[in-house]
Amino acid sequence: MSRYESWGRYPRAQQRRVLPAFWRGDPPALDPADAPYLPYGLGRSYGDCCLNADGTLIDARPLSRFIAFDAQAGRLTCEAGVSLAEILNLIVPRGWFPPVTPGTKFITVGGAIANDVHGKNHHRAGTFGRYVRRFELLRSDGRRLLCSPDENAELYAATIGGLGLTGLILWAELELKPIPGPQIELEAVRCRSLAEFVDRSLESDASDEYTAGWIDGLSRGGRLGRGVLLRGNHARGDGRWRGVKPSPLRLPFDAPGFALNPLGVEAFNALYYRVQQRKERRALAGYGAFFYPLDVVHNWNRAYGRRGFLQWQCVVPHDDGARAASAILERLGATRRAWFVVGKVFGDLPSPGMLSFPRPGLTLAIDLPNDGPRVFEALDAVDRIVLEVGGALYPAKDARMAPATFRAGFPRWREFARQIDPAFSSSLWRRLTHDEAPA
Amino acid sequence: MKRVLIAGATSAIAHAAARRFAGEGATLMLAARDPDRLAANAADLCVLGAARVETFVIDFDETPRQAELLAAAEADFGGLDLILVAWGVLPDQAACEGSVALTLAAWQTNATATIAFLTRAAMLLERQRQGTLAVISSVAGDRGRRDNYVYGAAKAAIDAFLQGLRARLHGAGVRVITIKPGPTDTPMTAHRRKGPLFVSAERAGDLVYRAAIGSREVVYAPAWWRPIMLAIRLIPEGLMKRLNLSA
């Protein structure tokens, strides 16, 4: 069924069955004959962690009811198929915001937990999983387990970042954070190198709630790693920004609208950098433009054509002058395909999740069209750089890393594997563990 | 604010429409069989902003209970602005072909019980001299087809009944709206392969909401079904019996 693909549209998988979960009060019986099972939400993970070749996908999207919203305390309980977009529509007008949001609002709560997603405020807030107070998990034997830091704590920790492998999340209770209004005051800061990007990020982290940037993946030599750091805060409305009109500043993240055209991208990257004439630009933006610029173009992933694309996201520990990250950019830049690079300095707030990806260091997320072995060779090469410095790759983005790379980056994987539901699996999990019997 | 009664409120399309009414602060009475799902839907609508949500457990096949529902809604809310009729079953056509009991059971739910309810609802609205009666029918009622005529015939009966009601209630200032969704991705169609003409329950619910507050008498959801069904209605019976049209 073509509807159930991953965001990168690579690889492709043919699922044997799709089983919709309509009602949390009477969840589907998970017949062993149709195993393995894997929950599927809105299909925004890139590689094969949301695919289950020859298995059954449980479509969790119909689990889309709100259960309770405490507008005084900022607590929201909802079914696992509710999307972040639906949550934002509900809570933003009432002065609340998700404590952590990734770069798209078209994800489900279940998917946000399963991938323990992070955002531009990782240095302040950590990952999504930190704000999941509890959830109910359906196991294939029919048990329904309430999981929290105090109850079924191991399953709680395994399910946060657990890639959907521990069972089906039926509903979750989330903490929200208060905001003064729907707007973001933001600044764009030009950076001449990756090292400068890291320095400016770290310095901004002290003053700004959100920091992340766009890095020109095509510049080389002395200009390697140049880019624009965006930093922002929820607008206070205290007059500090009065007079700053919603400016013509184009957020770098809306680049792919036309930048996905290979002829346009090089020009765009050069132009964008130059457009930042002054060293710093300020603007007031709606939260949507700041957090979800790509959501304006539905199905932008299709711009890469039928062969799809790969997103590769690593985190590397801090080193002197961002050497490892520069080496990665240099190697990927040589393919002339790594147009679009997003960078962010992670903080050190721990996640409750066993298999959580974010950790202190610099993270780079890079889109590459799937145009053959050259791209795969380049990615293998940069994997080695990540391994050497003790970094990790993000499974939610992965379609091709080697099992050894995964295990090196996620040393708790065996402990995690013991919590997996015996009837659950995914294409990604089989790919990463096929050579070893788990647990 | 609007006072809305939804008969068959746990249907996926009806609930999606109810969410739109909740978002504008409506007062809602939800009626359906399963008390747990009713409670869950009511909680969802409260979170979304409904001013007030009441629930009423009812099996619409038990027609005397329908009178209690309408009386309760009228008493609780002091009248109704909209009655949305949304229950129905999609019978197993092949099984029905070999069973009078199954055929009549489907007919009971989709036609007889619905007509009973429409009769009572019409009396209430006529007495009020205002309000809207919106009924979810189906494109299946536009032409009897090989693979779902048991379902389609019941919907055709409803359509004709509503045409008459519309003419009767027009003078009383009551609007009657027939809504004809095409194939929709809901629990009712979970077992079917989804062709390109399927729409999501959210989309269908949104269209039902807009139809219920709009000015058209007969609404196809989505609108592209109007020309398609016009064409299908024009196919001569001699040819139609050889075609096996399915969505």
XYZ file of C-alpha atoms in Angstrom:
686
model
C 0.000 0.000 0.000
C 1.625 3.188 -1.151
C 0.040 5.236 1.619
C 2.321 3.642 4.168
C 5.778 4.765 3.214
C 8.531 6.539 5.101
C 9.212 10.227 4.659
C 12.423 9.669 2.696
C 10.556 7.199 0.453
C 13.651 5.052 0.688
C 13.668 2.190 1.289
C 10.280 0.925 0.230
C 8.559 -1.931 1.951
C 5.516 -4.014 1.238
C 3.580 -4.638 4.411
C 1.466 -7.771 4.521
C -1.385 -6.088 6.388
C -2.473 -2.778 7.809
C -4.510 -3.000 10.973
C -6.217 0.236 12.001
C -6.546 0.929 15.741
C -9.870 2.731 16.052
C -10.740 2.772 19.674
C -8.547 2.618 22.746
C -11.291 0.925 24.741
C -11.212 -2.087 22.451
C -7.828 -2.178 20.761
C -7.241 -4.690 17.978
C -6.358 -8.231 18.969
C -2.817 -8.930 17.816
C -3.010 -12.367 16.231
C 0.436 -14.059 16.297
C -0.199 -15.233 12.740
C 0.100 -11.625 11.523
C 3.232 -10.762 13.507
C 5.504 -8.914 13.504
C 3.604 -5.731 14.308
C 4.731 -2.119 14.201
C 2.712 1.007 15.038
C 2.525 3.634 12.269
C 1.511 7.256 12.787
C 1.986 9.996 10.205
C 5.024 8.494 8.505
C 7.417 11.407 9.136
C 10.407 9.305 10.090
C 12.721 9.094 7.150
C 14.274 5.682 6.749
C 12.809 2.332 7.679
C 12.024 2.689 11.381
C 8.341 3.167 10.473
C 8.299 0.292 7.977
C 7.676 -3.386 8.586
C 8.358 -5.379 5.443
C 6.190 -8.518 5.271
C 4.704 -7.694 8.640
C 1.675 -5.769 9.887
C 1.461 -2.043 10.470
C -0.918 -0.896 13.168
C -2.296 2.395 11.904
C -2.531 4.431 15.116
C -3.783 7.598 13.454
C -7.484 6.876 14.167
C -6.625 7.012 17.886
C -7.158 10.749 17.665
C -9.275 11.801 20.641
C -8.345 14.267 23.301
C -8.998 12.906 26.762
C -8.419 15.828 29.111
C -6.887 19.291 29.039
C -6.109 21.137 32.236
C -5.665 24.707 31.054
C -4.585 25.834 34.541
C -1.841 23.289 35.133
C -0.844 22.834 31.484
C -1.501 19.105 31.255
C -2.849 17.389 28.195
C -3.984 13.785 27.945
C -4.751 12.430 24.494
C -4.737 9.318 22.376
C -1.471 8.403 20.693
C -2.614 9.178 17.148
C -3.355 12.845 17.890
C -1.052 15.055 15.842
C 1.062 17.904 17.088
C -0.814 20.157 14.644
C -4.084 19.301 16.375
C -2.500 19.918 19.769
C -1.137 23.308 18.678
C -4.561 24.365 17.378
C -5.985 23.550 20.774
C -3.347 24.880 23.153
C -1.691 27.900 21.520
C -4.825 30.098 21.686
C -4.998 29.224 25.381
C -1.403 30.232 26.061
C 0.368 26.872 26.064
C 3.006 25.284 23.885
C 4.686 21.883 23.588
C 7.835 21.981 25.731
C 9.648 20.287 22.836
C 8.741 20.364 19.175
C 10.565 18.983 16.149
C 10.630 20.708 12.754
C 7.256 19.417 11.609
C 3.878 19.455 13.299
C 2.605 16.546 11.227
C 3.677 13.913 13.707
C 1.671 11.940 16.217
C 2.158 11.874 19.967
C 2.999 8.179 19.706
C 5.651 8.906 17.081
C 7.103 11.750 19.132
C 7.521 9.374 22.070
C 8.821 6.461 19.985
C 11.534 8.647 18.445
C 12.031 10.798 21.553
C 12.085 13.837 19.290
C 14.074 16.984 19.995
C 13.909 20.580 18.864
C 15.628 23.927 18.750
C 15.487 24.211 22.536
C 17.297 20.996 23.373
C 19.871 22.968 25.370
C 17.104 24.215 27.652
C 14.461 21.516 27.565
C 16.025 18.220 26.516
C 13.851 15.775 24.594
C 10.103 15.215 24.229
C 10.262 12.198 26.521
C 11.054 14.377 29.539
C 7.515 15.771 29.384
C 5.679 12.475 29.031
C 4.256 11.896 32.511
C 2.707 8.548 31.717
C 1.136 6.503 28.969
C -0.763 3.280 28.446
C 0.985 0.572 26.470
C -0.779 -2.341 24.755
C 1.336 -5.484 24.576
C 0.696 -8.271 22.097
C -0.451 -10.608 24.881
C -3.375 -8.224 25.434
C -2.045 -6.655 28.634
C -2.515 -2.913 28.960
C 0.187 -1.392 31.099
C 0.278 2.038 32.636
C 3.868 3.237 32.317
C 5.459 6.141 34.175
C 8.692 6.803 36.039
C 7.095 5.045 39.030
C 5.124 2.277 37.362
C 6.539 -0.226 34.868
C 9.525 2.094 34.890
C 11.673 -0.112 32.649
C 9.013 -0.203 29.934
C 8.555 3.534 30.337
C 12.260 4.086 29.734
C 12.372 1.604 26.876
C 9.319 3.024 25.113
C 10.644 6.603 25.102
C 12.865 6.496 22.052
C 11.902 2.830 21.679
C 11.075 3.063 17.961
C 7.613 1.575 18.443
C 9.018 -1.819 19.373
C 7.749 -2.161 22.934
C 4.028 -2.239 22.063
C 1.281 0.114 20.974
C 0.964 3.361 22.928
C -2.770 3.977 23.359
C -2.682 7.373 25.058
C -0.261 9.630 26.886
C -0.285 12.450 29.392
C 1.944 15.384 28.486
C 3.225 18.454 30.273
C 2.919 21.773 28.444
C 4.663 25.069 28.917
C 3.085 28.516 29.140
C 3.835 31.080 26.420
C 3.047 34.784 26.295
C 1.703 34.611 22.729
C 1.918 32.850 19.402
C 4.895 34.787 18.060
C 8.623 34.277 18.138
C 11.147 37.069 18.197
C 14.107 35.833 16.263
C 17.522 36.862 15.169
C 19.585 35.539 12.298
C 23.310 35.600 12.919
C 25.805 35.042 10.157
C 28.600 32.582 10.915
C 31.709 32.217 8.764
C 32.657 28.710 9.808
C 31.419 25.718 11.691
C 33.583 26.609 14.675
C 32.015 30.050 14.741
C 28.589 28.448 14.461
C 29.281 26.336 17.537
C 30.712 29.292 19.473
C 27.783 31.538 18.634
C 25.358 28.725 19.472
C 26.887 28.095 22.868
C 26.939 31.793 23.623
C 23.316 32.179 22.464
C 22.208 29.192 24.501
C 22.661 31.242 27.632
C 20.300 33.955 26.447
C 17.953 32.310 23.937
C 15.417 29.561 24.301
C 15.695 28.364 20.719
C 18.863 28.069 18.681
C 19.496 26.171 15.472
C 20.932 26.988 12.134
C 21.290 26.375 8.504
C 24.687 25.493 7.155
C 25.706 25.797 3.545
C 26.519 22.233 2.594
C 28.193 23.236 -0.648
C 30.757 25.801 0.462
C 34.326 24.552 0.640
C 37.807 25.544 1.665
C 37.936 28.650 3.790
C 34.164 29.003 3.664
C 33.451 25.450 4.755
C 30.608 25.316 7.222
C 29.489 28.914 6.832
C 25.885 29.445 7.692
C 23.234 31.299 9.584
C 22.343 30.718 13.196
C 18.754 31.419 14.107
C 17.979 32.193 17.683
C 14.624 33.046 19.113
C 12.330 33.372 22.078
C 8.602 33.423 22.591
C 7.653 37.070 22.067
C 7.064 38.791 25.381
C 5.243 41.744 23.942
C 7.210 44.018 26.290
C 7.937 46.562 23.578
C 11.502 45.545 23.086
C 10.708 44.482 19.557
C 8.292 47.267 18.752
C 9.151 48.768 15.423
C 10.609 45.560 14.116
C 8.197 44.757 11.338
C 7.624 41.218 10.205
C 10.606 41.607 7.963
C 11.327 40.303 4.489
C 13.987 38.120 6.054
C 13.532 34.715 4.552
C 14.034 31.940 7.004
C 16.706 29.700 5.599
C 14.565 26.672 6.329
C 12.119 27.452 3.584
C 14.900 26.909 1.107
C 13.789 23.550 -0.241
C 10.684 25.094 -1.799
C 12.815 25.733 -4.829
C 16.213 24.687 -3.595
C 15.361 21.054 -4.179
C 15.863 21.809 -7.805
C 19.522 20.859 -8.236
C 20.144 23.825 -10.527
C 18.775 26.301 -8.052
C 20.337 25.167 -4.856
C 23.887 26.277 -5.293
C 22.770 29.725 -6.286
C 20.366 29.792 -3.398
C 22.927 28.897 -0.795
C 25.354 31.524 -2.042
C 22.621 34.106 -2.359
C 21.088 33.436 0.999
C 24.353 33.842 2.766
C 25.005 37.123 0.989
C 21.505 38.410 1.662
C 22.405 38.474 5.313
C 24.159 41.746 4.575
C 24.376 42.864 8.080
C 25.835 40.538 10.575
C 22.565 40.183 12.473
C 18.962 40.537 11.440
C 15.935 40.576 13.668
C 12.328 39.733 12.984
C 9.039 38.781 14.546
C 7.576 35.592 13.133
C 4.537 33.443 13.731
C 5.431 30.249 15.540
C 4.576 28.250 12.431
C 7.094 30.053 10.262
C 9.761 29.622 12.905
C 9.215 25.998 13.856
C 7.521 24.428 10.836
C 8.558 26.303 7.684
C 8.562 23.160 5.569
C 5.042 22.184 6.618
C 3.770 24.861 4.246
C 4.739 22.586 1.389
C 2.900 19.348 2.016
C 4.721 16.360 0.595
C 7.908 18.305 -0.048
C 9.595 14.945 0.195
C 8.178 14.140 -3.220
C 10.393 16.798 -4.780
C 13.170 14.202 -4.632
C 11.356 11.975 -7.075
C 10.533 8.324 -6.995
C 13.910 7.161 -5.776
C 13.478 9.190 -2.633
C 16.177 10.678 -0.473
C 18.245 9.939 2.562
C 18.461 12.036 5.628
C 21.500 11.482 7.744
C 21.682 12.908 11.250
C 24.597 12.511 13.580
C 25.701 13.925 16.878
C 29.405 14.351 17.576
C 30.909 15.380 20.913
C 32.423 18.852 21.141
C 36.008 19.047 19.981
C 38.409 21.844 19.286
C 37.259 23.880 16.289
C 34.457 21.458 15.338
C 36.980 19.292 13.527
C 34.899 16.122 13.227
C 31.854 18.014 11.969
C 34.002 19.913 9.484
C 35.449 16.668 8.188
C 31.919 15.330 7.756
C 30.824 18.411 5.842
C 33.888 18.259 3.683
C 33.331 14.613 2.782
C 29.627 15.053 2.085
C 30.210 18.347 0.304
C 32.415 16.476 -2.128
C 29.331 14.638 -3.393
C 27.857 18.015 -4.423
C 24.573 16.578 -3.154
C 24.518 17.670 0.467
C 22.649 20.892 -0.087
C 20.619 21.260 2.984
C 22.250 21.010 6.371
C 20.654 21.845 9.681
C 22.878 22.220 12.712
C 22.179 22.445 16.408
C 24.230 22.236 19.571
C 22.629 19.764 21.979
C 22.662 20.419 25.693
C 23.292 17.954 28.477
C 19.810 17.380 29.890
C 19.303 13.613 30.052
C 16.313 11.825 28.552
C 14.452 9.100 30.403
C 14.690 6.984 27.226
C 17.160 4.093 27.028
C 17.610 4.479 23.291
C 17.357 8.249 23.112
C 19.545 9.867 20.474
C 20.378 13.397 21.664
C 23.480 13.802 23.791
C 25.910 16.684 24.360
C 27.639 17.820 21.192
C 26.900 19.160 17.735
C 24.193 17.554 15.656
C 24.039 17.840 11.869
C 21.051 16.758 9.770
C 21.677 16.465 6.054
C 19.378 15.590 3.162
C 20.852 13.693 0.235
C 18.988 12.567 -2.863
C 19.145 8.846 -3.406
C 21.158 8.889 -6.579
C 23.263 5.861 -6.340
C 26.315 4.258 -4.751
C 28.310 7.490 -4.502
C 25.953 8.820 -1.870
C 26.038 5.570 0.070
C 29.839 5.449 -0.035
C 30.050 9.000 1.245
C 27.666 8.184 4.088
C 29.697 5.110 5.033
C 32.758 7.327 5.171
C 31.158 9.913 7.440
C 29.745 7.119 9.631
C 33.352 6.180 10.343
C 34.155 9.727 11.406
C 31.193 9.674 13.794
C 32.281 6.317 15.209
C 35.854 7.453 15.734
C 34.848 10.392 17.887
C 32.247 8.426 19.825
C 29.129 9.980 18.281
C 25.874 8.408 17.167
C 23.379 8.377 14.306
C 19.659 9.057 14.734
C 17.657 5.889 14.000
C 14.538 7.929 13.103
C 16.440 9.227 10.067
C 18.351 6.119 9.185
C 17.963 3.840 6.202
C 21.409 2.311 5.866
C 23.771 2.408 8.841
C 25.657 -0.760 9.728
C 24.586 -2.763 12.803
C 27.951 -2.092 14.443
C 27.500 1.658 14.020
C 24.140 1.480 15.769
C 25.432 -0.596 18.668
C 28.421 1.674 19.187
C 26.134 4.679 19.382
C 23.535 3.029 21.610
C 25.363 0.974 24.211
C 22.153 0.235 26.114
C 20.628 -1.558 23.121
C 20.726 -5.000 24.792
C 19.003 -3.724 27.885
C 16.446 -2.155 25.537
C 16.014 -5.339 23.524
C 14.796 -7.171 26.627
C 11.799 -4.819 26.779
C 10.750 -5.279 23.153
C 7.372 -6.906 22.660
C 8.040 -10.388 21.232
C 5.455 -9.817 18.478
C 6.812 -6.386 17.479
C 9.592 -5.575 15.057
C 10.449 -3.200 12.232
C 12.449 -3.191 9.057
C 15.012 -1.005 10.811
C 15.293 -3.252 13.822
C 15.793 -6.401 11.759
C 18.414 -4.608 9.683
C 20.326 -3.458 12.761
C 20.179 -6.702 14.731
C 19.903 -9.520 12.191
C 23.410 -10.721 12.902
C 22.871 -11.126 16.641
C 20.136 -12.753 18.615
C 18.788 -9.920 20.763
C 18.814 -10.243 24.548
C -25.009 28.929 20.544
C -26.065 25.950 18.486
C -27.861 23.040 20.126
C -27.032 19.885 18.211
C -28.291 16.316 18.579
C -26.128 13.699 16.898
C -27.835 10.360 16.386
C -25.119 7.790 15.813
C -22.433 9.929 17.431
C -19.746 7.241 17.566
C -19.621 6.985 13.778
C -16.230 8.242 12.636
C -17.737 10.759 10.210
C -20.259 12.013 12.772
C -17.570 12.468 15.392
C -15.348 14.360 12.983
C -18.304 16.680 12.266
C -19.049 16.959 15.992
C -15.492 18.180 16.586
C -16.174 21.117 14.296
C -19.333 22.016 16.200
C -17.440 21.653 19.487
C -14.782 24.030 18.182
C -17.371 26.759 17.835
C -18.718 26.200 21.320
C -21.880 24.274 20.503
C -24.046 22.390 22.978
C -24.151 18.731 22.004
C -26.218 15.652 22.762
C -24.471 12.485 21.632
C -26.528 9.344 21.145
C -25.191 5.881 20.333
C -25.036 2.319 21.658
C -21.659 2.038 23.363
C -21.485 4.029 26.640
C -17.669 3.922 26.867
C -17.136 5.292 23.397
C -19.815 7.899 23.984
C -18.005 9.035 27.125
C -14.670 9.158 25.289
C -16.153 11.165 22.442
C -17.829 13.511 24.906
C -14.511 14.132 26.685
C -12.847 14.865 23.347
C -15.535 17.389 22.428
C -15.327 19.081 25.841
C -11.565 19.528 25.407
C -12.180 20.993 21.952
C -14.458 23.663 23.378
C -18.033 22.395 23.412
C -20.135 24.477 25.817
C -21.899 21.364 27.090
C -21.981 17.704 26.077
C -24.645 15.204 27.137
C -24.723 11.547 26.201
C -27.631 9.156 25.673
C -27.174 5.399 25.318
C -29.517 4.012 22.691
C -29.828 1.217 20.165
C -31.686 2.950 17.358
C -33.226 -0.344 16.287
C -35.368 -0.076 19.425
C -37.620 2.573 18.010
C -39.623 3.437 21.190
C -36.364 4.532 22.813
C -35.965 7.119 20.045
C -38.885 9.090 21.466
C -37.152 9.179 24.862
C -33.995 10.514 23.255
C -35.769 13.346 21.468
C -37.728 14.215 24.590
C -34.553 14.250 26.686
C -32.696 16.456 24.193
C -35.595 18.870 23.971
C -35.973 19.032 27.737
C -32.235 19.399 28.433
C -31.531 22.033 25.824
C -34.935 23.706 25.509
C -35.089 22.871 21.821
C -32.732 21.818 19.053
C -31.145 23.746 16.197
C -29.759 20.749 14.370
C -30.442 17.042 14.335
C -27.724 15.077 12.554
C -28.629 11.493 11.710
C -25.504 9.435 11.187
C -25.943 5.806 12.168
C -25.847 2.956 9.710
C -24.295 -0.414 9.009
C -22.564 -1.650 5.896
C -23.888 -5.198 5.538
C -21.939 -8.026 3.997
C -23.597 -8.047 0.590
C -22.616 -11.610 -0.284
C -23.886 -12.941 3.034
C -27.147 -11.033 2.638
C -27.737 -12.615 -0.753
C -28.054 -15.978 0.965
C -29.997 -14.801 4.019
C -33.343 -13.094 4.405
C -32.578 -12.536 8.092
C -29.336 -10.649 7.391
C -30.912 -8.620 4.609
C -33.817 -7.553 6.806
C -31.556 -6.859 9.784
C -29.560 -4.413 7.672
C -32.795 -2.977 6.318
C -34.112 -2.540 9.852
C -31.114 -0.430 10.912
C -30.508 1.511 7.708
C -34.098 2.078 6.602
C -36.881 1.198 9.063
C -35.280 2.555 12.235
C -34.026 5.628 10.386
C -37.457 6.392 8.951
C -38.978 5.975 12.402
C -36.488 8.474 13.806
C -36.917 10.919 10.918
C -40.662 10.857 11.516
C -40.238 11.787 15.165
C -37.524 14.340 14.455
C -39.733 15.973 11.822
C -42.561 16.337 14.349
C -40.231 18.014 16.840
C -38.767 20.458 14.324
C -42.134 21.211 12.762
C -43.476 22.053 16.214
C -40.448 24.295 16.868
C -40.896 25.912 13.464
C -37.141 26.174 13.103
C -34.065 24.008 12.870
C -32.240 21.720 10.492
C -32.498 18.004 9.894
C -29.281 16.751 8.287
C -29.059 13.098 7.337
C -26.015 11.136 6.227
C -27.122 9.003 3.305
C -24.694 7.659 0.708
C -23.826 7.817 -2.966
C -24.802 4.128 -2.870
C -28.443 5.214 -2.800
C -28.213 6.857 -6.220
C -28.128 3.614 -8.177
C -28.541 -0.009 -7.234
C -25.252 -1.760 -7.847
C -24.255 -5.381 -7.946
C -21.899 -5.254 -5.012
C -23.869 -3.261 -2.428
C -27.548 -3.022 -3.355
C -28.788 -4.133 0.069
C -27.100 -1.077 1.557
C -27.890 1.134 -1.439
C -31.608 0.307 -1.495
C -32.008 1.405 2.142
C -30.218 4.665 1.384
C -32.458 5.184 -1.651
C -35.497 4.774 0.591
C -34.102 7.393 2.977
C -33.390 9.765 0.079
C -36.956 9.578 -1.204
C -38.348 9.942 2.306
C -36.225 13.067 2.840
C -37.371 14.576 -0.453
C -40.927 14.408 0.807
C -40.020 15.692 4.268
C -38.181 18.612 2.716
C -41.263 19.685 0.805
C -43.447 19.228 3.886
C -41.192 21.079 6.349
C -40.267 23.878 3.978
C -43.339 25.838 5.008
C -42.464 25.411 8.694
C -39.043 26.996 8.211
C -37.250 23.701 8.785
C -34.390 22.735 6.516
C -33.813 19.153 5.430
C -30.363 18.272 4.124
C -29.371 15.018 2.483
C -25.641 14.365 2.652
C -24.177 11.718 0.378
C -20.629 10.753 1.247
C -18.678 8.596 -1.157
C -16.486 5.789 0.144
C -14.806 6.971 3.336
C -11.977 5.508 5.331
C -13.795 4.552 8.546
C -14.179 1.467 10.732
C -17.202 0.611 8.554
C -14.951 0.167 5.533
C -11.873 -1.123 7.388
C -11.986 -4.473 5.598
C -12.076 -2.957 2.113
C -9.258 -2.061 -0.210
C -9.020 1.708 -0.410
C -9.287 3.044 -3.933
C -8.207 6.546 -4.975
C -11.709 7.943 -4.396
C -11.671 7.184 -0.671
C -11.450 10.200 1.620
C -10.529 10.303 5.289
C -13.163 10.373 8.002
C -11.864 13.827 9.039
C -12.403 15.179 5.547
C -15.852 13.625 5.283
C -16.758 14.936 8.741
C -15.650 18.412 7.766
C -17.832 18.228 4.648
C -20.783 17.008 6.721
C -20.293 19.936 9.090
C -20.243 22.395 6.218
C -23.259 20.755 4.591
C -25.210 20.937 7.854
C -24.651 24.680 8.181
C -24.793 25.378 4.443
C -27.623 26.155 2.083
C -27.641 23.223 -0.337
C -30.387 20.644 0.008
C -28.498 17.671 -1.378
C -24.762 17.624 -0.782
C -22.259 15.156 -2.176
C -19.189 14.683 0.000
C -16.841 15.362 -1.691
C -18.603 17.350 -4.411
C -16.948 15.408 -7.230
C -19.445 12.597 -6.604
C -22.270 14.699 -8.004
C -21.153 14.497 -11.668
C -19.916 10.938 -11.201
C -23.244 9.779 -9.811
C -25.119 11.729 -12.464
C -23.195 9.801 -15.089
C -23.787 6.505 -13.305
C -27.510 7.208 -13.046
C -27.598 7.776 -16.815
C -26.143 4.383 -17.685
C -28.907 2.287 -19.289
C -29.992 -0.637 -17.153
C -29.151 -3.077 -19.954
C -25.540 -1.941 -19.827
C -25.435 -1.439 -16.065
C -26.219 -5.085 -15.395
C -23.090 -6.077 -17.290
C -20.813 -3.575 -15.569
C -19.508 -4.242 -12.126
C -18.915 -0.736 -10.855
C -17.227 -0.447 -7.514
C -15.402 2.318 -5.761
